[in-house]
mmCIF file of C-alpha atoms in Angstrom:
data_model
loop_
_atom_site.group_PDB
_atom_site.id
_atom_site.type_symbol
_atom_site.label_atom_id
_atom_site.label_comp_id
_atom_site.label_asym_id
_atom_site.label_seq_id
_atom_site.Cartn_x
_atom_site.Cartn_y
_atom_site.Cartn_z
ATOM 1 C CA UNK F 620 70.861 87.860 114.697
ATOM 2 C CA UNK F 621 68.841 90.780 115.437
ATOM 3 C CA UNK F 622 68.062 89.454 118.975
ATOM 4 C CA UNK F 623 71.721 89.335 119.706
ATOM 5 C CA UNK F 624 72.351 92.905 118.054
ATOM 6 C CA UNK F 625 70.550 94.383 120.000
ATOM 7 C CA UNK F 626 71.706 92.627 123.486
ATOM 8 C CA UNK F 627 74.890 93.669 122.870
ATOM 9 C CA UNK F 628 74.150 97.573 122.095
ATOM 10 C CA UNK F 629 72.060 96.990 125.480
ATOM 11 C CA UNK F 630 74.857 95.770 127.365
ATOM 12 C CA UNK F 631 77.476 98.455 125.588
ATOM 13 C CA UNK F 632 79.140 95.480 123.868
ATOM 14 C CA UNK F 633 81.069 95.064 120.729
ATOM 15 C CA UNK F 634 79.587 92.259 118.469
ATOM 16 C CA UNK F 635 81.919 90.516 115.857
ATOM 17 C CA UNK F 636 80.031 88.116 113.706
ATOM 18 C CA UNK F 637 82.226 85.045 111.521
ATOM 19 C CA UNK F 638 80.851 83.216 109.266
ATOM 20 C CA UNK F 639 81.800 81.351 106.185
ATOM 21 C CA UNK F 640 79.752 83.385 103.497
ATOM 22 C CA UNK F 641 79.969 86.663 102.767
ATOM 23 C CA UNK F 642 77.213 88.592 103.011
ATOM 24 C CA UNK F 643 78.281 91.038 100.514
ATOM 25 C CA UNK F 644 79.982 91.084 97.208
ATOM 26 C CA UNK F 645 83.533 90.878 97.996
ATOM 27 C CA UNK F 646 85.281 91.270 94.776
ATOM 28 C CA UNK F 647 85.634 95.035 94.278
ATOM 29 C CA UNK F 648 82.403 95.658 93.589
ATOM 30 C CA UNK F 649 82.615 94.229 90.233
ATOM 31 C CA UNK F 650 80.844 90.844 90.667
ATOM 32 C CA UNK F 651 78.010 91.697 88.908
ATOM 33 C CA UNK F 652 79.732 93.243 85.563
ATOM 34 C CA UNK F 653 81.883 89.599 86.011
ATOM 35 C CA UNK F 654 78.909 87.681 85.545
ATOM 36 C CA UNK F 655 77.592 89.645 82.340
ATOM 37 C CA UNK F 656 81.124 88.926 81.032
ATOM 38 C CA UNK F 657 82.504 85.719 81.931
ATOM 39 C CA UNK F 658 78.980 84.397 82.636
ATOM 40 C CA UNK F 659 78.179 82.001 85.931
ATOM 41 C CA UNK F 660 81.253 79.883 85.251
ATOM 42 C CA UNK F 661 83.193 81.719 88.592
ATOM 43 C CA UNK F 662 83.654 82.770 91.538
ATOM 44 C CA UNK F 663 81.365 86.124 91.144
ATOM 45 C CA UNK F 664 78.795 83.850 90.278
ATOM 46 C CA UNK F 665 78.350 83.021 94.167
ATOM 47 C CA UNK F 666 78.421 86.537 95.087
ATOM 48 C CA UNK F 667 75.672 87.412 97.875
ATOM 49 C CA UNK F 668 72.625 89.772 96.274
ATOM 50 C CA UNK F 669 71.662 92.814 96.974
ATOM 51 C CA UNK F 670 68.676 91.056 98.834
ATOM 52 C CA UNK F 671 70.505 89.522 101.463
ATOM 53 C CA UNK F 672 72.500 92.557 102.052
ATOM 54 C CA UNK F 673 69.880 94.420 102.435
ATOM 55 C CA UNK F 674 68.690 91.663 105.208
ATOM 56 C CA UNK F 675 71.299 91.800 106.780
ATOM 57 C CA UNK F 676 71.643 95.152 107.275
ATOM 58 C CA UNK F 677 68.477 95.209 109.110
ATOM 59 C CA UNK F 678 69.579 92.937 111.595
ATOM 60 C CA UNK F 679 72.097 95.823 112.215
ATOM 61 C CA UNK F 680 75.072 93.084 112.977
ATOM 62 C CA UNK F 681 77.921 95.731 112.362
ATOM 63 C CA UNK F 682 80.935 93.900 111.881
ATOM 64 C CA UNK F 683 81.466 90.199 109.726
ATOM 65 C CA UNK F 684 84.808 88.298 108.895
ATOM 66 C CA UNK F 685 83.525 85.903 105.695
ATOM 67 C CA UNK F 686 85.762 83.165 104.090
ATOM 68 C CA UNK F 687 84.420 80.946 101.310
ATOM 69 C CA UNK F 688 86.054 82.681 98.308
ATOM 70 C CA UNK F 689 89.501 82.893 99.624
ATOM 71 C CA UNK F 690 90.084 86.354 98.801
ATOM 72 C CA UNK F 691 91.282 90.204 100.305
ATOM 73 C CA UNK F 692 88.651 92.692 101.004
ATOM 74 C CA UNK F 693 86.633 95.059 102.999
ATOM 75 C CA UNK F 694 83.434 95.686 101.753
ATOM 76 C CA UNK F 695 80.951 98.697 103.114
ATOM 77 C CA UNK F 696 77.100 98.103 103.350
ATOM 78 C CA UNK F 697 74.824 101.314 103.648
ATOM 79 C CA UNK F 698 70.767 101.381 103.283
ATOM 80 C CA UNK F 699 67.863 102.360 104.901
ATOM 81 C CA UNK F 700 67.538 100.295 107.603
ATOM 82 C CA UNK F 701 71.801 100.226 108.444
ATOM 83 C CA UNK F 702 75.064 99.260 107.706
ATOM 84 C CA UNK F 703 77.655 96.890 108.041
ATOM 85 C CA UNK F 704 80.934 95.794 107.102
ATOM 86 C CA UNK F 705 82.281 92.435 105.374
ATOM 87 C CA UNK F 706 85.685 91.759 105.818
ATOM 88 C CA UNK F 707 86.472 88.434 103.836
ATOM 89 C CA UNK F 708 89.234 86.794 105.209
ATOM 90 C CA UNK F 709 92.178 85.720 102.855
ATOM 91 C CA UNK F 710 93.173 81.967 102.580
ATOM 92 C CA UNK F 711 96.190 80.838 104.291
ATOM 93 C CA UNK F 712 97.106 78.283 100.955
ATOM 94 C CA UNK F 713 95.490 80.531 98.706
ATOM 95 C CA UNK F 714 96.910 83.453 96.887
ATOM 96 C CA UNK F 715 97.369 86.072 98.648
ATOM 97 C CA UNK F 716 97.691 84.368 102.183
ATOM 98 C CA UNK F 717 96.905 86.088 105.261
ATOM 99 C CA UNK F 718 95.099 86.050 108.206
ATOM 100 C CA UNK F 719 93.374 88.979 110.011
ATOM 101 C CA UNK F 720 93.686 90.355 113.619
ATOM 102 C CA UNK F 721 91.024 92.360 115.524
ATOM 103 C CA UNK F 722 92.060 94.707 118.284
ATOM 104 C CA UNK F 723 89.007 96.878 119.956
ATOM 105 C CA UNK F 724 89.728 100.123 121.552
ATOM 106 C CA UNK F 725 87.390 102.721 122.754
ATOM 107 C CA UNK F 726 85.216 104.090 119.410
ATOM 108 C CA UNK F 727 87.213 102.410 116.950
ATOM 109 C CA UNK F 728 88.516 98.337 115.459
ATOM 110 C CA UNK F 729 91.202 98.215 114.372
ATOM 111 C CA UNK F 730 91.470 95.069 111.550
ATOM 112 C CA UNK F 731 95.610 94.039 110.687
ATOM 113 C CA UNK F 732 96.258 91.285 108.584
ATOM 114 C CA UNK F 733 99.600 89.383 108.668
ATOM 115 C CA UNK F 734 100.849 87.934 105.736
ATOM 116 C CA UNK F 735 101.701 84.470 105.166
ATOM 117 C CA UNK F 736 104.189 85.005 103.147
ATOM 118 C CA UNK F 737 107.508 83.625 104.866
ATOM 119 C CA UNK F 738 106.311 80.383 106.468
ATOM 120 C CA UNK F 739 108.541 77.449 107.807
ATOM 121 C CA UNK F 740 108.159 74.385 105.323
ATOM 122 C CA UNK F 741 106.415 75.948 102.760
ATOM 123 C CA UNK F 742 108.538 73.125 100.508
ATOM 124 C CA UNK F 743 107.816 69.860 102.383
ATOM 125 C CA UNK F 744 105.830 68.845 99.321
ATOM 126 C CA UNK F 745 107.936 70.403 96.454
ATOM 127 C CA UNK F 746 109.860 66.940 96.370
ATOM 128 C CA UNK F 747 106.179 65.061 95.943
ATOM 129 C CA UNK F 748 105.367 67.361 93.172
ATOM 130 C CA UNK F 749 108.445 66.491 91.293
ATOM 131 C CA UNK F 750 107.738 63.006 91.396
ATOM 132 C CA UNK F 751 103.842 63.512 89.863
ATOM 133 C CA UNK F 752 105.486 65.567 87.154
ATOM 134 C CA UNK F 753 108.046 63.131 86.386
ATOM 135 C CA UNK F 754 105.954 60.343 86.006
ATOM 136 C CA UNK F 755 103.082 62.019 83.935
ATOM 137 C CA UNK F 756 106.497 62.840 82.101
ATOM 138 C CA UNK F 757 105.670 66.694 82.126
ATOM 139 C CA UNK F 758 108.485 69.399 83.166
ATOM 140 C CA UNK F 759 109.374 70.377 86.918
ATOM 141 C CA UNK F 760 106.628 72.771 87.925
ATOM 142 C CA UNK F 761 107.857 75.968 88.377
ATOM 143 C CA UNK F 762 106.412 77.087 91.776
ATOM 144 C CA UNK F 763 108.642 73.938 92.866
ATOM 145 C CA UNK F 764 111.535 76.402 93.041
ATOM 146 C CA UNK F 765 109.486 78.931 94.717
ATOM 147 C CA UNK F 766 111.691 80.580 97.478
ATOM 148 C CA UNK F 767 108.935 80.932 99.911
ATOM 149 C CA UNK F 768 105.348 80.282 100.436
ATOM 150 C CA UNK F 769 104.272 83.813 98.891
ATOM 151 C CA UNK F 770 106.036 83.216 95.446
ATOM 152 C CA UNK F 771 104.970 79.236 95.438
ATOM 153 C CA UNK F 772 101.537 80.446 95.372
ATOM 154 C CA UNK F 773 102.099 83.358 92.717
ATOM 155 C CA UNK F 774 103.382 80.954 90.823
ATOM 156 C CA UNK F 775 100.318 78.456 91.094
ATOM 157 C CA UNK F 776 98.127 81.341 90.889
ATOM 158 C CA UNK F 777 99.909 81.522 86.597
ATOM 159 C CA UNK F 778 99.331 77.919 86.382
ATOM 160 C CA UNK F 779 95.358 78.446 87.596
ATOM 161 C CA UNK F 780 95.342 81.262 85.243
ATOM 162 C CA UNK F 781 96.478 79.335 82.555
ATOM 163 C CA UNK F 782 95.173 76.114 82.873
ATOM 164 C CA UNK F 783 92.181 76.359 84.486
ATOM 165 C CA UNK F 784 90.386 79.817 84.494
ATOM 166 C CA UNK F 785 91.324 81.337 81.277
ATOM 167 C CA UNK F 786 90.266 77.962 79.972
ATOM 168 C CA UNK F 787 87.035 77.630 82.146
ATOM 169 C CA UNK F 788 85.511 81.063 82.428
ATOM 170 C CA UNK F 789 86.964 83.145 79.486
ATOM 171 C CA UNK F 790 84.963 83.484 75.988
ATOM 172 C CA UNK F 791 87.239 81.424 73.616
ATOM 173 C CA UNK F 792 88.083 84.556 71.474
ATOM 174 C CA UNK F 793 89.165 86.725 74.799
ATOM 175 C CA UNK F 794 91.106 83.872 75.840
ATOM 176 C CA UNK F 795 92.592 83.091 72.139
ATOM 177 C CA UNK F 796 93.897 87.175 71.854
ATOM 178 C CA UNK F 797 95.463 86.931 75.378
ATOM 179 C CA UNK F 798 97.595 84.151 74.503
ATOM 180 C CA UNK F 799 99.107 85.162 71.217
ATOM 181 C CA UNK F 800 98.951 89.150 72.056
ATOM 182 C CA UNK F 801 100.837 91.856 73.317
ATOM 183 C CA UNK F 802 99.849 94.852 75.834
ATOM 184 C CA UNK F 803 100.661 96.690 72.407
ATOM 185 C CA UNK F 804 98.019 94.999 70.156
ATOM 186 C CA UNK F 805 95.277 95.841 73.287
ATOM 187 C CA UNK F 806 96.081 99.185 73.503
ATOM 188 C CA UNK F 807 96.013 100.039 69.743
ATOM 189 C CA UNK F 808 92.013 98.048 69.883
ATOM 190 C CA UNK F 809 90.955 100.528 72.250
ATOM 191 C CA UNK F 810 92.214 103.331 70.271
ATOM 192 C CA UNK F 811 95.389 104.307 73.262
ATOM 193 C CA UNK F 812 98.437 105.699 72.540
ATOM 194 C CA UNK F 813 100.899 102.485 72.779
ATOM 195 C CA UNK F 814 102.979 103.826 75.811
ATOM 196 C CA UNK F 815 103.735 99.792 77.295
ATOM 197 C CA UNK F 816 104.092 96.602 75.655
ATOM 198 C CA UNK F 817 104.168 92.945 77.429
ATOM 199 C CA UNK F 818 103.029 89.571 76.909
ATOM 200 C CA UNK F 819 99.066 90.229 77.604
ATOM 201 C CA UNK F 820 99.071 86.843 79.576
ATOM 202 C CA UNK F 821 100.918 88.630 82.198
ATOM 203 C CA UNK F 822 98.191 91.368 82.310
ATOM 204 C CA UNK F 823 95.632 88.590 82.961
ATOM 205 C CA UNK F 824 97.720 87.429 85.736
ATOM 206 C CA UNK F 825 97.917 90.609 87.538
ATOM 207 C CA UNK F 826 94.248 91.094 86.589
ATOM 208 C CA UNK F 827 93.229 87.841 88.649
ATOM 209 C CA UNK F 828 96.213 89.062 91.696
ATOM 210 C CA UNK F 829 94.536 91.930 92.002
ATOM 211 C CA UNK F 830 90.797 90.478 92.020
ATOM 212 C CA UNK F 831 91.973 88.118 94.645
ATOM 213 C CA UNK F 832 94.430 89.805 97.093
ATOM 214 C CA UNK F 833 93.552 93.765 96.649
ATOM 215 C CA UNK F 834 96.009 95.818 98.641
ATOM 216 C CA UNK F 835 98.656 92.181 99.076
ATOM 217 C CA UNK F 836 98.876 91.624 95.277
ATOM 218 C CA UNK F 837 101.162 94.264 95.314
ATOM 219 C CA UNK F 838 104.161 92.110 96.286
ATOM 220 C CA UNK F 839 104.027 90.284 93.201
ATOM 221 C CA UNK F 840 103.407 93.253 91.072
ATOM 222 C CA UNK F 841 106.329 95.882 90.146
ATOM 223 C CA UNK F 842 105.139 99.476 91.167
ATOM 224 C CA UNK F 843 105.896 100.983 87.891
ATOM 225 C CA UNK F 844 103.311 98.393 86.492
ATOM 226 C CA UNK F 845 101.106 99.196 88.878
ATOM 227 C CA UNK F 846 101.365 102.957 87.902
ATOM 228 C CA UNK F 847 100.491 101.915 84.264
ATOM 229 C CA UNK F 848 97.278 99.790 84.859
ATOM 230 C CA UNK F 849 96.495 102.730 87.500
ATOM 231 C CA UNK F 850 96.400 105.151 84.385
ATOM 232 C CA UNK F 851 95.508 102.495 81.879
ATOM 233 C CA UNK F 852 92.046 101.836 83.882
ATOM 234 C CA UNK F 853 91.150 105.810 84.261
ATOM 235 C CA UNK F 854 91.521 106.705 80.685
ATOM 236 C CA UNK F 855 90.242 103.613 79.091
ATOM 237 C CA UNK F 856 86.933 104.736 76.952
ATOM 238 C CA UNK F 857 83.772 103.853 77.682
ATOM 239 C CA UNK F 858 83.341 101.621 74.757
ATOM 240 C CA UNK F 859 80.260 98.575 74.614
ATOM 241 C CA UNK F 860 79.217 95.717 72.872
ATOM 242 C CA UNK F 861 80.077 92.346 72.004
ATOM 243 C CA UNK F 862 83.605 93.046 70.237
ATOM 244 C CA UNK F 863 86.490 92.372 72.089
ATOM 245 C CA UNK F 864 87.341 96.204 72.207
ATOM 246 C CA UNK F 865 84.292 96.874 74.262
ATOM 247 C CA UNK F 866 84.473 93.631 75.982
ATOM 248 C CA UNK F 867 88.559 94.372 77.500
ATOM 249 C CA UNK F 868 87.361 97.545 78.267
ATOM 250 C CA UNK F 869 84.848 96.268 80.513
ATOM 251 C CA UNK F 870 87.657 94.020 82.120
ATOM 252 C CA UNK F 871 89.989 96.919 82.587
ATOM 253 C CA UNK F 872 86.288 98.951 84.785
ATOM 254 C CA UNK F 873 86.544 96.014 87.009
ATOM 255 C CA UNK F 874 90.585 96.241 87.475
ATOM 256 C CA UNK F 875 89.827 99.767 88.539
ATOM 257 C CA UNK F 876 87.218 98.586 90.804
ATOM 258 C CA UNK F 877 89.720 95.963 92.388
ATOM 259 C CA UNK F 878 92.602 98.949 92.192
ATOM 260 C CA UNK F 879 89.799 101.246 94.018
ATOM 261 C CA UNK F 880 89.048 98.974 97.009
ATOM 262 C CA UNK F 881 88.314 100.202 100.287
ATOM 263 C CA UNK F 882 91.692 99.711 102.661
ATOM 264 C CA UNK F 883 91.877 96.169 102.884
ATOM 265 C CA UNK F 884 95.189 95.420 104.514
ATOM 266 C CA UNK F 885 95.401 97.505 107.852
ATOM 267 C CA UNK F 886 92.716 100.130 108.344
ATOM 268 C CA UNK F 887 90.053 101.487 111.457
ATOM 269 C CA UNK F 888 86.221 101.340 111.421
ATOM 270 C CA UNK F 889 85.284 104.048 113.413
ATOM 271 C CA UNK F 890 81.977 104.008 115.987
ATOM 272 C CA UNK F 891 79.211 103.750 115.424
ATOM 273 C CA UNK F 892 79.408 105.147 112.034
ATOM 274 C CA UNK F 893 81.887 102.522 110.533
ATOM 275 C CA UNK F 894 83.727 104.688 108.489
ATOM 276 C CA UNK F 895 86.843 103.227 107.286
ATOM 277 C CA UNK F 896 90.331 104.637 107.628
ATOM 278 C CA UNK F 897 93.720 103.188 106.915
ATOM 279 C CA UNK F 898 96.287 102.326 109.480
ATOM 280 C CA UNK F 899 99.568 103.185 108.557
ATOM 281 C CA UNK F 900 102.647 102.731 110.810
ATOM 282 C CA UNK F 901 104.483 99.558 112.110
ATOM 283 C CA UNK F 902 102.680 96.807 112.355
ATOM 284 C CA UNK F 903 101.427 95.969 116.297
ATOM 285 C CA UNK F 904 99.546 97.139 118.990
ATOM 286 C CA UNK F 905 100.622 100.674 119.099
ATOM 287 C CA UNK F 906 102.175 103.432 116.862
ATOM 288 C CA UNK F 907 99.207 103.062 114.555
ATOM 289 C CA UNK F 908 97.753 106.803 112.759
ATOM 290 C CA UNK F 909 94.979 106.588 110.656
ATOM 291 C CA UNK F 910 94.602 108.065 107.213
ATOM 292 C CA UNK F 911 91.598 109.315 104.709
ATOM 293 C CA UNK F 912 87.810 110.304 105.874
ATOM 294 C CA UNK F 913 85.464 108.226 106.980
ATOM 295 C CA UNK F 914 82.420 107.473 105.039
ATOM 296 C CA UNK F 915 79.678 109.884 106.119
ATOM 297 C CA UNK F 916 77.510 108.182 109.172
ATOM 298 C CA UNK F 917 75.138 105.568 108.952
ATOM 299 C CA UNK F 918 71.202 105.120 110.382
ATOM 300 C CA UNK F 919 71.220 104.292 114.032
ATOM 301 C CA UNK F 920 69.678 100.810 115.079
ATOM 302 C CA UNK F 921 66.841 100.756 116.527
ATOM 303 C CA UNK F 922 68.189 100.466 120.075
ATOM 304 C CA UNK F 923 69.658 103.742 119.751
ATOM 305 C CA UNK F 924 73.263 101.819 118.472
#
């Protein structure tokens, strides 16, 4: 990798790397704080360490598209010996489904991803997952009745939720409080003025949207709920322990972290110094303006890139 780094700042090339780990923590941030929480039960569990960043910065490989994880995000490495930039790559049948697009100009990539949302068949199968309901005599499913392929897999992402991760990866008494509780009942635990209230299972369904599909969660979530778990995650204290005060309030840390992601939708990464910027504008080749700083620059390569 480092061989072929270099080559290409020789030859005044762009290098793109793909590959299907990440080589850096693409969950906000937050994998680590996951771990302590949930324990190794998910998907932070396979997040890369701070070792193989580190290695991989000194190959000085500036630019890699990672899949395995199936989720939104841009992700900026910065050490002594370089940087670099993960962008993990959204599944196309996962939630949040997407695909990215690369266009190189003169000093700067720019990185577009087009969602999946509307997409031509998305109910071929709805009639064969009828039938399995009906003869393991359980209810229609309701992503069945999904009106596209965005909403089918919101709606499997509350079934996941519910069946399978909260189950799985959630300390029995965390779990147990979501089900039965209000947003009410959390806020009055850590000591908040009551200013929302809602079944708390929808909170951890947005919580795990937002994990997943940063910036493209918020088609599924209503802005003015946004806006609430936007102020709900800056003024939650900075309680600890075991309880399940201190414990939520950890959860809420890393819904800030996933709120706070770098632009992971359309953005720029400037050259050399990979400083991020967001696109906005109409979608396309042209009529693109960036937005925000870029992150201060970072140590040259040893080639001079």
């Amino acid at each position: 990798m480092t061989d072929v780094a270099a080559r290409a700042r020789a030859g005044g090339k762009y290098l793109v790397a793909f590959s299907h780990y990440p080589a850096l923590d693409t969950l906000g941030g937050a994998s680590g704080e996951e771990v302590a929480l949930f324990g190794a039960a998910g998907l932070a569990s396979r997040a890369p360490t701070v070792e193989v960043a580190a290695a991989f910065a000194d190959t000085y490989v500036p630019l890699h598209f990672s899949g395995h994880l199936h989720v939104n995000d841009t992700a900026r490495h910065e050490g002594a010996g370089g940087c670099f930039v993960n962008v993990a790559v959204p599944s196309s049948v996962g939630y949040g489904p997407g695909l990215k697009i690369v266009d190189l100009h003169a000093g700067r990539i720019d990185i577009r991803t087009l969602c999946l949302r509307q997409v031509a068949g998305h109910d071929a199968a709805f009639p064969a997952y009828r039938a399995e309901a009906a003869r393991q005599g359980e209810p229609e499913p309701p992503a069945c009745s999904a009106r596209d392929h965005g909403g089918f897999l919101s709606r499997h992402l509350v079934e996941l939720v519910r069946r399978r991760y909260m189950p799985r990866e959630w300390p029995a008494d965390m779990a147990d409080f979501v089900r039965t509780a209000t947003m009410a009942d959390l806020l009055a635990r850590l000591g908040l003025p009551v200013e929302a209230d809602f079944p708390l299972t929808e909170f951890a369904v947005d919580w795990y949207r937002l994990r997943k599909a940063g910036v493209l969660s918020h088609a599924d979530i209503a802005p003015d709920r946004l806006a609430f778990y936007r102020c709900l995650c800056a003024g939650v204290p900075p309680l600890e322990g075991e309880g399940l005060a201190g414990r939520f309030a950890i959860l809420l840390r890393m819904m800030r972290a996933y709120l706070d992601r770098p632009p992971n939708r359309d953005f720029a990464l400037a050259l050399p110094d990979l400083g991020i910027t967001r696109l906005q504008g109409t979608p396309g080749r042209s009529g693109l303006r960036q937005e925000n700083a870029p992150a201060r620059p970072c140590p040259p390569g040893p080639s001079g890139g």
